[in-house]
mmCIF file of C-alpha atoms in Angstrom:
data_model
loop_
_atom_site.group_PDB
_atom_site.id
_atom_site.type_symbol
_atom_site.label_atom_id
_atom_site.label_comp_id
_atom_site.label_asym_id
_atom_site.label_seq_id
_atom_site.Cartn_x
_atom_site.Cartn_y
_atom_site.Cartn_z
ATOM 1 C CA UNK A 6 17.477 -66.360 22.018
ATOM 2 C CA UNK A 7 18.738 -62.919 23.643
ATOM 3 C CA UNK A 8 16.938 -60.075 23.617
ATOM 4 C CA UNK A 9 20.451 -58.339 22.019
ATOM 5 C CA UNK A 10 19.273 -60.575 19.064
ATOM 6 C CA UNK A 11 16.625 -58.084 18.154
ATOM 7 C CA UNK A 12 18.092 -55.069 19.663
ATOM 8 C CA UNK A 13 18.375 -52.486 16.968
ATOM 9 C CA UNK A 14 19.055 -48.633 17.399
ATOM 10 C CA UNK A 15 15.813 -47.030 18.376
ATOM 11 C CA UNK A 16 16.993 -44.040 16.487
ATOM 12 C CA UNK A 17 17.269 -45.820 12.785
ATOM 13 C CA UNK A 18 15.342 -43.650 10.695
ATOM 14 C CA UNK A 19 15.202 -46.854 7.985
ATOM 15 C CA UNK A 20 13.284 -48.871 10.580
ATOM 16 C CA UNK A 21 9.302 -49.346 9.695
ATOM 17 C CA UNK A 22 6.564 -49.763 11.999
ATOM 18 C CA UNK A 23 3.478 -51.766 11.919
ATOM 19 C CA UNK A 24 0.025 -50.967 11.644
ATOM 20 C CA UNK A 25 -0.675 -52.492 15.186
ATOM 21 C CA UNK A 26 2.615 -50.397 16.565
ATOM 22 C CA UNK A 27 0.796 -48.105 18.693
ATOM 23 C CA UNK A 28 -1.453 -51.413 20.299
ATOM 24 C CA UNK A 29 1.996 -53.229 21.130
ATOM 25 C CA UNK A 30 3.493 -50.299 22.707
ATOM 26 C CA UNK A 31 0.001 -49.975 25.141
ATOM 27 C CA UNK A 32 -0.163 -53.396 25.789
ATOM 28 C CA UNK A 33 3.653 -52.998 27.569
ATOM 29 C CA UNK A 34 5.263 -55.006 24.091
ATOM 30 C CA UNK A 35 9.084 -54.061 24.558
ATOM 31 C CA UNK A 36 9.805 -53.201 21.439
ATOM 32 C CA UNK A 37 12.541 -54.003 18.929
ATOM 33 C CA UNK A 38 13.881 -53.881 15.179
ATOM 34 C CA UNK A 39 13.642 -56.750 13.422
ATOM 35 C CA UNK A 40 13.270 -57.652 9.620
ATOM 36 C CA UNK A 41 13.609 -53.636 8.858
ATOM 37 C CA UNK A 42 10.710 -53.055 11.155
ATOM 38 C CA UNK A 43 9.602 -52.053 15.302
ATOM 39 C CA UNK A 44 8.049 -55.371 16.779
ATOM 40 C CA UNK A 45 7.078 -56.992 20.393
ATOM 41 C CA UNK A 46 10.425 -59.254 21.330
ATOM 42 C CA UNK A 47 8.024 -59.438 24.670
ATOM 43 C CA UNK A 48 5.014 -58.450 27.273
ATOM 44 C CA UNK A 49 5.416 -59.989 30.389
ATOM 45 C CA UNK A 50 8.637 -62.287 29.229
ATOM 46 C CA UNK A 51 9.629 -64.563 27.264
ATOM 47 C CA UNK A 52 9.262 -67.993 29.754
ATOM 48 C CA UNK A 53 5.851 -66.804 30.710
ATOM 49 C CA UNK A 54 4.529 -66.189 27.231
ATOM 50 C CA UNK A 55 6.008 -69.217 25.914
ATOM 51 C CA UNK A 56 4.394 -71.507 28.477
ATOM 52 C CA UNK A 57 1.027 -69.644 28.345
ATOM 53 C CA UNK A 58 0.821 -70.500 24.017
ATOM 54 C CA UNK A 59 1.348 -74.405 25.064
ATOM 55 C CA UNK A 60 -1.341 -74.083 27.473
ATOM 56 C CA UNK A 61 -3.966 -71.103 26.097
ATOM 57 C CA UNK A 62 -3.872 -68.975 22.824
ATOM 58 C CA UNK A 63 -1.067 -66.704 21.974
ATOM 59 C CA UNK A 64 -1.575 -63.830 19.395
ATOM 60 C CA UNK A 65 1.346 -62.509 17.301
ATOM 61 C CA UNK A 66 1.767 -59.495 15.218
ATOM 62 C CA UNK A 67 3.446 -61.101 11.600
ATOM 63 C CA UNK A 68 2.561 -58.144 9.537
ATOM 64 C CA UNK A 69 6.288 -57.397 8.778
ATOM 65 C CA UNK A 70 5.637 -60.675 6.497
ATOM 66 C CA UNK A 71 5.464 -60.477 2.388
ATOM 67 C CA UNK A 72 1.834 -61.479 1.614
ATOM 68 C CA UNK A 73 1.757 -62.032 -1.973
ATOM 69 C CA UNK A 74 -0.552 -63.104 -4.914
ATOM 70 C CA UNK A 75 -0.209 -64.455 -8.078
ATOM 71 C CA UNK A 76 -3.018 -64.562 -10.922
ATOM 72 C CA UNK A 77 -2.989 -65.917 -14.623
ATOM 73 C CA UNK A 78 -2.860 -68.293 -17.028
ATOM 74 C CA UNK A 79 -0.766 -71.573 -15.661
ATOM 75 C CA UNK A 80 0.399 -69.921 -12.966
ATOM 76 C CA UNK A 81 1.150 -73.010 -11.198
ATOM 77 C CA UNK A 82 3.209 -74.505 -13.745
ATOM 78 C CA UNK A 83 4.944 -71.154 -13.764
ATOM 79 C CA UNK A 84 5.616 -71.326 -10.010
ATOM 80 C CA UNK A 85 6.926 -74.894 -10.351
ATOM 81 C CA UNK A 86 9.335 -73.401 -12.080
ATOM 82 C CA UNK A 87 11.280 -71.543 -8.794
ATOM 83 C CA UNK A 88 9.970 -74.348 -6.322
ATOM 84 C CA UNK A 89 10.344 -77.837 -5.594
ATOM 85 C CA UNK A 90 6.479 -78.718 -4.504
ATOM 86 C CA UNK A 91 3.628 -79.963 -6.243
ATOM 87 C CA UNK A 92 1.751 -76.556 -6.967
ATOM 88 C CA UNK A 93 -0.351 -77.758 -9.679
ATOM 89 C CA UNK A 94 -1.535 -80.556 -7.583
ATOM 90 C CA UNK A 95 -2.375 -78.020 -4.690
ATOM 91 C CA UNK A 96 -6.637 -78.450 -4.551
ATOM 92 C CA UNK A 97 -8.437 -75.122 -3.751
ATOM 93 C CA UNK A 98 -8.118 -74.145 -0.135
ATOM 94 C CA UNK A 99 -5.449 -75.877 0.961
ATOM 95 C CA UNK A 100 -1.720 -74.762 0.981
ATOM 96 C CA UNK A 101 1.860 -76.134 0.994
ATOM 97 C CA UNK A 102 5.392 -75.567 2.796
ATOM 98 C CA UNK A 103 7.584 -74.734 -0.250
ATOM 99 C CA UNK A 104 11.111 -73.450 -1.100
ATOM 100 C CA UNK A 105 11.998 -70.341 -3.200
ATOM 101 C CA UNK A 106 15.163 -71.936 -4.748
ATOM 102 C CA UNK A 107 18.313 -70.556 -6.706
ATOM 103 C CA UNK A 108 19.499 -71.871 -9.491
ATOM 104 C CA UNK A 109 21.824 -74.019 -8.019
ATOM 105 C CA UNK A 110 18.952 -75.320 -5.211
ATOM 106 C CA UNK A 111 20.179 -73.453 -2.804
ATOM 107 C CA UNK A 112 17.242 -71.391 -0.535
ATOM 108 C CA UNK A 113 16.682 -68.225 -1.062
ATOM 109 C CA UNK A 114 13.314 -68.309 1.337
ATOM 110 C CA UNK A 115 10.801 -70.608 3.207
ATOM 111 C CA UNK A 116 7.120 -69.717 1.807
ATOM 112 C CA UNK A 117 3.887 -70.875 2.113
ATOM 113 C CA UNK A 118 1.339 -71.529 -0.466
ATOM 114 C CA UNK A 119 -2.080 -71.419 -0.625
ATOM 115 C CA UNK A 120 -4.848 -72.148 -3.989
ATOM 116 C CA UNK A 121 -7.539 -69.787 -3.018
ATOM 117 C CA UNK A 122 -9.342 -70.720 -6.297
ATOM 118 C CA UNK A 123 -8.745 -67.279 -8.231
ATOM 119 C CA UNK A 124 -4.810 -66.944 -7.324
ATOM 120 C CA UNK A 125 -2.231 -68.282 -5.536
ATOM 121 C CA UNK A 126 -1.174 -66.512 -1.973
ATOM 122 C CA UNK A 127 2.108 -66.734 -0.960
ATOM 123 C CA UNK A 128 3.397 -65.758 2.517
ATOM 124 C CA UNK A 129 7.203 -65.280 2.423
ATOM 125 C CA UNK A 130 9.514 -63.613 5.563
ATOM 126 C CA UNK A 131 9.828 -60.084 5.819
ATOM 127 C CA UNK A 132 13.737 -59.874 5.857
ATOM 128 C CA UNK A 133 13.934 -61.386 2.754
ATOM 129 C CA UNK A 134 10.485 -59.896 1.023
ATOM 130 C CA UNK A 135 11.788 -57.793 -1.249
ATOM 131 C CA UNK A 136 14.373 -59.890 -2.825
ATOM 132 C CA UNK A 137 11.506 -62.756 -3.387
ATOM 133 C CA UNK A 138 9.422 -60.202 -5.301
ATOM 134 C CA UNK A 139 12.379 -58.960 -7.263
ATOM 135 C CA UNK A 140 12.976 -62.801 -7.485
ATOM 136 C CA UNK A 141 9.643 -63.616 -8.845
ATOM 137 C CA UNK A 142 9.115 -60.999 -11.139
ATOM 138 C CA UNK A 143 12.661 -61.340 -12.681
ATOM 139 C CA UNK A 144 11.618 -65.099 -13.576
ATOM 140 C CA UNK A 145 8.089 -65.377 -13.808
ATOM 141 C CA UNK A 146 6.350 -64.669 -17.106
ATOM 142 C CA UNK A 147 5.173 -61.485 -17.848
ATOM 143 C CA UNK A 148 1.644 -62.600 -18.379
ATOM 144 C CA UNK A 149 1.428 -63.460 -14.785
ATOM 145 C CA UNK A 150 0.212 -60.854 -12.061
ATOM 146 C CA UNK A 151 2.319 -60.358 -8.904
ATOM 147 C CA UNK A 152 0.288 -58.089 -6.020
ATOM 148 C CA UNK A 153 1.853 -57.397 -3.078
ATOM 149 C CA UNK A 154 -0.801 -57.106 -0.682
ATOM 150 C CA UNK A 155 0.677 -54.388 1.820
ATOM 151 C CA UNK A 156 -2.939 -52.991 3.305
ATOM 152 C CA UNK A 157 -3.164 -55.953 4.744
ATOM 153 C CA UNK A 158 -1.942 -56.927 8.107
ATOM 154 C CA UNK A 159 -1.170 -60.652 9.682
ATOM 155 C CA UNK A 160 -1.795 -62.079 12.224
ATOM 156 C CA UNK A 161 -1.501 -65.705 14.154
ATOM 157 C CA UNK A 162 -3.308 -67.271 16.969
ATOM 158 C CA UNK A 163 -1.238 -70.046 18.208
ATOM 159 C CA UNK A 164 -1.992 -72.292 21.245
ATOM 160 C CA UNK A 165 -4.555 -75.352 21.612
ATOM 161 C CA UNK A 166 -7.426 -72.646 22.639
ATOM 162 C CA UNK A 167 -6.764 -70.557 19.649
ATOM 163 C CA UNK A 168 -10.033 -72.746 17.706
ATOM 164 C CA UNK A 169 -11.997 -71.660 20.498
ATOM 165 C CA UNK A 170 -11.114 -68.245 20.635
ATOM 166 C CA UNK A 171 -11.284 -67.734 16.908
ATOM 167 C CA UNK A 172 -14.441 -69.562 16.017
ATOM 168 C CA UNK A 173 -16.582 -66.719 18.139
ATOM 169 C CA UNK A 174 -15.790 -64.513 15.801
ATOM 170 C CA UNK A 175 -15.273 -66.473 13.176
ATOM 171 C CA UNK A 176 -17.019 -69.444 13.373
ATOM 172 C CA UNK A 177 -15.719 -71.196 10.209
ATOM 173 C CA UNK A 178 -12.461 -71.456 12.050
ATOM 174 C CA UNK A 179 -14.183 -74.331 13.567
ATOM 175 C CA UNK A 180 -14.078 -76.370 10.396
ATOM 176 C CA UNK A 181 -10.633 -76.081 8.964
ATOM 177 C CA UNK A 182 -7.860 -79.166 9.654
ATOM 178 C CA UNK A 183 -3.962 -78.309 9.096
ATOM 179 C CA UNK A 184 -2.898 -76.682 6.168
ATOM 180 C CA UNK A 185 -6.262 -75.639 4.857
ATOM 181 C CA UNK A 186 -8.055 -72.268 3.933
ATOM 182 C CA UNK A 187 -10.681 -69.963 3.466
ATOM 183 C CA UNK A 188 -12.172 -66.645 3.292
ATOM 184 C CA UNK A 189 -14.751 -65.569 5.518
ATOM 185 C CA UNK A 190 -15.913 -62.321 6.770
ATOM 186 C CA UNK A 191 -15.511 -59.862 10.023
ATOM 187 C CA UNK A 192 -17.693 -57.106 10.895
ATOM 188 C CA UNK A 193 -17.997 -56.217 7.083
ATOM 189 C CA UNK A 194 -14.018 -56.652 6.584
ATOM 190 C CA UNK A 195 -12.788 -59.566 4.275
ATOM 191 C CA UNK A 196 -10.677 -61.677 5.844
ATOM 192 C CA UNK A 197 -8.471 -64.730 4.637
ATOM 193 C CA UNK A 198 -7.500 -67.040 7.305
ATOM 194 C CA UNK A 199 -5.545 -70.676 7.271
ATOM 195 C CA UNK A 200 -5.070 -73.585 9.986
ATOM 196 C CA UNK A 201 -1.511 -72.832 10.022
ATOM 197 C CA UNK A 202 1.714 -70.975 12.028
ATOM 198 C CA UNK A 203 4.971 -71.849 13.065
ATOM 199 C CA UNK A 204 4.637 -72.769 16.581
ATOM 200 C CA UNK A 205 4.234 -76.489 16.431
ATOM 201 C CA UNK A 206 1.089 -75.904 18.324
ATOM 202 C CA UNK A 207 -2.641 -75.706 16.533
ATOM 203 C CA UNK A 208 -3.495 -72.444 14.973
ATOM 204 C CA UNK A 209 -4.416 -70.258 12.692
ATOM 205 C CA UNK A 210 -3.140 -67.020 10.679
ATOM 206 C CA UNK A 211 -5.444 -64.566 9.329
ATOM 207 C CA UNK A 212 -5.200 -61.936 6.668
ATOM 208 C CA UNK A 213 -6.729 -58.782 7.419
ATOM 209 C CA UNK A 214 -7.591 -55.320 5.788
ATOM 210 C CA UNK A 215 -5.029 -52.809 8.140
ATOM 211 C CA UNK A 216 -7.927 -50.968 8.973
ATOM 212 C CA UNK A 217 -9.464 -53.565 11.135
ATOM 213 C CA UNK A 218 -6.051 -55.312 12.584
ATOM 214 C CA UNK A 219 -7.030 -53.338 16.006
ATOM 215 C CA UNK A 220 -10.381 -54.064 16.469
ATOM 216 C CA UNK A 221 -10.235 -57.760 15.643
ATOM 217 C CA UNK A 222 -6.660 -58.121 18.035
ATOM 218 C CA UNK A 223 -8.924 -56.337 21.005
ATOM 219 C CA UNK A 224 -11.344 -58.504 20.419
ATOM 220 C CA UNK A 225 -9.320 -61.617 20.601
ATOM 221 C CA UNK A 226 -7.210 -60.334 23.773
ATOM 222 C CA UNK A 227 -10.848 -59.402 25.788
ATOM 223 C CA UNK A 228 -11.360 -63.145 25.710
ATOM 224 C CA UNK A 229 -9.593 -65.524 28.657
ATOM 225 C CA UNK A 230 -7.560 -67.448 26.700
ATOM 226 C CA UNK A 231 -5.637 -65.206 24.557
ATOM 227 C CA UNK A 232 -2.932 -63.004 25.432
ATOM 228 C CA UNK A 233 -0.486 -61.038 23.131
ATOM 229 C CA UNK A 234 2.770 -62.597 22.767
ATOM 230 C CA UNK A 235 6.041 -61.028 21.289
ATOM 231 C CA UNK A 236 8.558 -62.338 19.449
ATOM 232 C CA UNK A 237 11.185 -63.938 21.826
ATOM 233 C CA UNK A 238 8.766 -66.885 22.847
ATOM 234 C CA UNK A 239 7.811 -67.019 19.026
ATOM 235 C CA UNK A 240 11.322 -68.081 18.203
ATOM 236 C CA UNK A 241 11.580 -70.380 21.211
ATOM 237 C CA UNK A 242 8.576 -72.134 20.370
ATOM 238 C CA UNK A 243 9.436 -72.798 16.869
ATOM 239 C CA UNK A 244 12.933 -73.903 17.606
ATOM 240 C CA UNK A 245 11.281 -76.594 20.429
ATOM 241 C CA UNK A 246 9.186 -77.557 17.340
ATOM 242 C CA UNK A 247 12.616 -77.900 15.433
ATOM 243 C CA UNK A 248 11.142 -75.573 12.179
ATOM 244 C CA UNK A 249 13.977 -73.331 10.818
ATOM 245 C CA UNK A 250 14.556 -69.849 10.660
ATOM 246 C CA UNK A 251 15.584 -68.109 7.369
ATOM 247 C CA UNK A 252 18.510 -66.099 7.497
ATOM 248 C CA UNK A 253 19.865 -68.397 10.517
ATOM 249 C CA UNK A 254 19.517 -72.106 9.712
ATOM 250 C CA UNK A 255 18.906 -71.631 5.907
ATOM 251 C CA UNK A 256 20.507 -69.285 3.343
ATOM 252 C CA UNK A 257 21.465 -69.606 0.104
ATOM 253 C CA UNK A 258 24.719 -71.734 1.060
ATOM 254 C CA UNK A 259 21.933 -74.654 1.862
ATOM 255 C CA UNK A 260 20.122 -76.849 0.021
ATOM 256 C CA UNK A 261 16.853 -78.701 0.993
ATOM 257 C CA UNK A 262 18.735 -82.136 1.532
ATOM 258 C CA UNK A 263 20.966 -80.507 3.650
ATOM 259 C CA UNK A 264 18.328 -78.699 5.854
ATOM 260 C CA UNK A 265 16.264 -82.207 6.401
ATOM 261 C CA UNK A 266 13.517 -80.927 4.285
ATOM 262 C CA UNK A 267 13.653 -83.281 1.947
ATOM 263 C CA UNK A 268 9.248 -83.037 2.530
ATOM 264 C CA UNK A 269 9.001 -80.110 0.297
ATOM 265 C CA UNK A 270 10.830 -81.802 -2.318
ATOM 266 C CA UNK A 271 7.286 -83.424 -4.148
ATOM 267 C CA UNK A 272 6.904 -87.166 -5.144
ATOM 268 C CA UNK A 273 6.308 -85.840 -8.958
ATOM 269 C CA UNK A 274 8.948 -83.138 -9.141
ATOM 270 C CA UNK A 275 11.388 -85.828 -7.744
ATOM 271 C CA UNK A 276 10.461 -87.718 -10.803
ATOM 272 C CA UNK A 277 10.304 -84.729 -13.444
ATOM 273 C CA UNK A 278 13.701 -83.450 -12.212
ATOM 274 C CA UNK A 279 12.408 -79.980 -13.300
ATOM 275 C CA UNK A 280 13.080 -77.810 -10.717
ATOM 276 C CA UNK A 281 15.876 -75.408 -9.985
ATOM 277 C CA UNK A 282 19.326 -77.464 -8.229
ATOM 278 C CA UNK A 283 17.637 -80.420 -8.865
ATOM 279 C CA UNK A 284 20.784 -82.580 -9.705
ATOM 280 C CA UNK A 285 22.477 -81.621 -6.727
ATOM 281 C CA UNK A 286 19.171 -81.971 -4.694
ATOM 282 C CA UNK A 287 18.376 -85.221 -6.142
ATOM 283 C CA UNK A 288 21.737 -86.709 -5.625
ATOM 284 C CA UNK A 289 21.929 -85.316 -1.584
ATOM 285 C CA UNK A 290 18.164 -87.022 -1.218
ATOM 286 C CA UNK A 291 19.795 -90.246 -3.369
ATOM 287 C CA UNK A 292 23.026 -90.875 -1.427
ATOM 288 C CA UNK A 293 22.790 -88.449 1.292
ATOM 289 C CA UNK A 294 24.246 -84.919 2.015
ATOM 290 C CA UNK A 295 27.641 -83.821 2.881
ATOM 291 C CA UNK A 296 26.287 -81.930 6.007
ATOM 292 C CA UNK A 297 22.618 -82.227 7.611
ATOM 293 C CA UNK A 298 20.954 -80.106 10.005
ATOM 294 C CA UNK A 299 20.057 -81.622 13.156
ATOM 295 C CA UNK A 300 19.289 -80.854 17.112
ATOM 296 C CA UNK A 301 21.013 -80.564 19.721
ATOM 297 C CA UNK A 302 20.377 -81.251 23.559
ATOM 298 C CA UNK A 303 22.723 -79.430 25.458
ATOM 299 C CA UNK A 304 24.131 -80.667 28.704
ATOM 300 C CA UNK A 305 23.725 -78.301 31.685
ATOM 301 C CA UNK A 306 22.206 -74.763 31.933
ATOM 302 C CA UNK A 307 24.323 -72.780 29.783
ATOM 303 C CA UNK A 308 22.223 -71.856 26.268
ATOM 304 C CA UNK A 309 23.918 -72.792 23.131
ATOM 305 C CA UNK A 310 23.563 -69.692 20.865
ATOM 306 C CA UNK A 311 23.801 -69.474 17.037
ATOM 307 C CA UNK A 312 27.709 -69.344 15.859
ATOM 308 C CA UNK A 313 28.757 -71.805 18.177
ATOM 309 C CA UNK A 314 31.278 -73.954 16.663
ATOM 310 C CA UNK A 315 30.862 -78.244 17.107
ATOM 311 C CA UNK A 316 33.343 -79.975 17.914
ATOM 312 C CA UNK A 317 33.934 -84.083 17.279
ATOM 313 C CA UNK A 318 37.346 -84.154 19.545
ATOM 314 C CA UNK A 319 39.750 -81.645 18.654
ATOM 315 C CA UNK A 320 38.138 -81.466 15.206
ATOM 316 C CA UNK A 321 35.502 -78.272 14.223
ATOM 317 C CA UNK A 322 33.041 -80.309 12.423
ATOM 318 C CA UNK A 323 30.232 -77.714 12.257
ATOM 319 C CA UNK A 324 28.237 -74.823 13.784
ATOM 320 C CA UNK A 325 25.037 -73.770 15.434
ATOM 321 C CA UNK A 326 22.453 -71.693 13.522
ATOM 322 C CA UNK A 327 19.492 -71.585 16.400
ATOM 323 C CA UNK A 328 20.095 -72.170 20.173
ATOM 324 C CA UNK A 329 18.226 -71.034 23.297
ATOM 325 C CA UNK A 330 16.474 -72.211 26.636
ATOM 326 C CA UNK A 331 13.666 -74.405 25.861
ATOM 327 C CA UNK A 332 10.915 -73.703 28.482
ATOM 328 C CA UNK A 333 8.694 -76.976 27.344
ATOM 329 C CA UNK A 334 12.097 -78.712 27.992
ATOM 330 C CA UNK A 335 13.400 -77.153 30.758
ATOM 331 C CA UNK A 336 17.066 -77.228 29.291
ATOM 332 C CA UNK A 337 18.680 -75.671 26.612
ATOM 333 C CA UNK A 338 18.590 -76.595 23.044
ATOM 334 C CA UNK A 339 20.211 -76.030 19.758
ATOM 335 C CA UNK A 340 20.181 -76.598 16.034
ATOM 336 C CA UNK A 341 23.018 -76.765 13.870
ATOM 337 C CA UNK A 342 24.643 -78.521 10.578
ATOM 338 C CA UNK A 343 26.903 -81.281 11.079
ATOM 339 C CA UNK A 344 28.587 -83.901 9.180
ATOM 340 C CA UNK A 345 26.506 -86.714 7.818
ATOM 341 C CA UNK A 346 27.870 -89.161 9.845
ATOM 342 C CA UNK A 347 27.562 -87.271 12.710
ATOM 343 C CA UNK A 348 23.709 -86.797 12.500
ATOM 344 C CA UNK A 349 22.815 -90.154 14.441
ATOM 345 C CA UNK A 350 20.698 -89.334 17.275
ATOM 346 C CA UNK A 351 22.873 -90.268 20.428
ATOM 347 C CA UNK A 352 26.126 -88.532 18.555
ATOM 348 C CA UNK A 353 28.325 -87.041 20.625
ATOM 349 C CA UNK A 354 29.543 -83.634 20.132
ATOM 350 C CA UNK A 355 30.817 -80.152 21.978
ATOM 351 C CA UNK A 356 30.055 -76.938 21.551
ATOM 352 C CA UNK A 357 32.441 -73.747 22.327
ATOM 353 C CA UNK A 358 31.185 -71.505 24.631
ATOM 354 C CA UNK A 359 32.862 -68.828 25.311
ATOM 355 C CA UNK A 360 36.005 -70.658 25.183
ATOM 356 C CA UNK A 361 34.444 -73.465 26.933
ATOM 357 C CA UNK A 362 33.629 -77.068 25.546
ATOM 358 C CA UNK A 363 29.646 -77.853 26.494
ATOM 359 C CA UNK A 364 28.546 -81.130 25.568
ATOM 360 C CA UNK A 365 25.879 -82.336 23.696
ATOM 361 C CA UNK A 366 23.646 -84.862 22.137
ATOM 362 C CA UNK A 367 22.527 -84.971 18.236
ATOM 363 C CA UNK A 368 18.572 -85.855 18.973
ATOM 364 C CA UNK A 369 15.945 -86.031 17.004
ATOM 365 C CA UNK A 370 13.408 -83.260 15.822
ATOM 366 C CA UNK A 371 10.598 -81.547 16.929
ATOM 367 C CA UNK A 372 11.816 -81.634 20.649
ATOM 368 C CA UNK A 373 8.144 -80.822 21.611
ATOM 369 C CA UNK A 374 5.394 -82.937 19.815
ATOM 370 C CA UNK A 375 3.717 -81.032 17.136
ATOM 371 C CA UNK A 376 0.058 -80.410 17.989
ATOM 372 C CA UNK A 377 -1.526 -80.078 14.812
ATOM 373 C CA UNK A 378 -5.037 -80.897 14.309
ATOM 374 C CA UNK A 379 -5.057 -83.228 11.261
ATOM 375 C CA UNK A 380 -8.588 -84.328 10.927
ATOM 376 C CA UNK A 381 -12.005 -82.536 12.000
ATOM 377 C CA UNK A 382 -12.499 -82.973 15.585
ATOM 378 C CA UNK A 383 -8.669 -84.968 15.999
#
């Protein structure tokens, strides 16, 4: 990642801010546009920040996020609809990885799902938020309630000290494995908060009422182990943990077969064949897809940035969607989509850097072990 990346025109008069603006900008957070909105790329920089969430507790400002709920009869089934998962199998408190999916299966956003008993909350990126709603309430029936829950802010704790950071002042942080949820209060403030992120690290993201998204981040930061952490080492860390980024490695132009998320596609919606694309999904997950994302080690010190084309030979075969230095690695790294026969790990392949050839090796993903805590005191 570059810091150009995120660099938008400090005098758009389109761009938002957040409700924690004025706490990044006195905390040093450099601040950029991104998703339509001002936000941290970094504090002290991007290397140190990284390194500190692998080793401490990192918190990030995700308010710019879409945090949704839906309400009524059969809402599930009615979900299952637009996604490939197993909603109506989701038990209260936990939540799922899912797929917002065109008609043709191609991606029209990454989302997580939660049963919180009364609803379903959905998290979906802010680039792309209003389009899902529009998306949703376009298909959904109209017996179902869509809220969009904009006074409330988001926030993550990322890092394998972000349980003990959280559970003093929340202690039933404490008892949550990966992927589930609760609600719980904070000085008088519902909260809603989940064992999740998109770090590859353990975690958490909590929901809070705007009014309190100070209070609660000063009180996090006044503890040793947490620091606030901006956005550059947020994309680094998730691309070391090999998770993609909507709007970069999928779009619409992708399906889940092709993005090696075939995981989202459920057991039981693989059998009903109800869901939207699901021939063409089906037959990619049956016999294997024309193209496949995959990572990329790259040879030497010079990053690997989205656009680059891949070469096999003379031959342009396919093209990065994520690159950057890895810190955890110490090397740069890449995603991208290549052939299907050229998604072996130990594939040799080139990418074009500024008119140059740099080589590199199709490897397996995450590129940094996933840390998640799976089972009560694991």
């Amino acid at each position: 990642m570059t810091d150009t990346e995120f660099t938008g025109d400090e005098a758009g008069l389109e761009t938002a801010t957040l409700p924690l603006d004025a706490w990044h900008r006195a905390k040093g957070g450099r601040m950029v546009e991104f998703a339509g909105y001002w936000m941290p790329i970094q504090y002290e920089g991007i290397m140190a920040e990284h390194l500190w969430v692998r080793e401490n507790a990192g918190l990030f400002d995700v308010s710019h996020m879409g945090q949704l709920a839906l309400s009524g009869d059969n809402v599930a089934e009615a979900l299952e609809m637009l996604v490939p998962g197993d909603i109506a199998g989701l038990k209260p408190g936990r939540m799922r990885y899912s797929l917002l999916l065109d008609e043709d299966g191609g991606i029209l956003d990454d989302l997580m799902i939660t049963n919180e008993g009364d609803q379903f909350g959905i998290v979906v990126n802010g680039a792309v938020k209003w389009e899902d709603i529009g998306h949703l309430r376009e298909n959904l029936p109209d017996d179902i309630t869509l809220n969009h829950n904009e006074d409330y802010g988001l926030l993550a704790l990322q890092g394998p000290k972000a349980v003990d950071a959280l559970a003093r002042l929340v202690p039933e942080a404490a008892s949550l494995v990966f992927m589930q949820a609760t609600r719980a209060t904070w000085a008088g403030h519902a909260i809603a908060l989940s064992r999740s992120g998109y770090t590859g690290e353990d975690g958490f993201e909590i929901s809070l009422p705007n009014e309190a998204l100070t209070a609660f981040a000063d009180a996090l930061c006044a503890m040793d182990e947490v620091k606030p952490i901006g956005l550059g080492a947020r994309d680094s860390l998730r691309l070391e943990a090999g998770l993609p980024l909507y709007g970069h490695d999928l779009t619409p132009a992708i399906d889940p077969a092709e993005a090696d998320l075939g995981f989202a596609v459920s057991k039981r919606r693989r059998e009903e064949e109800n869901f939207p694309g699901a021939a063409r999904i089906l037959g990619h997950l049956a016999d294997g897809s024309p193209r496949k994302r995959v990572g990329l080690l790259v040879d030497g010190k010079l990053p690997v940035r989205e656009g680059a084309k891949l070469f096999d030979g003379e031959d342009e075969i396919g093209v990065v969607t994520s690159g950057g230095f890895a810190p955890s690695v110490g090397a740069p790294i890449a995603m991208g989509y290549v052939p299907r026969d050229h998604a072996v790990p130990g594939t040799a392949v080139a990418a074009e850097v500024r008119g140059k050839r740099v080589h590199c090796t199709v490897a397996a993903m995450p590129f940094v072990p996933h840390n998640y805590v799976r089972k009560t005191g694991g």
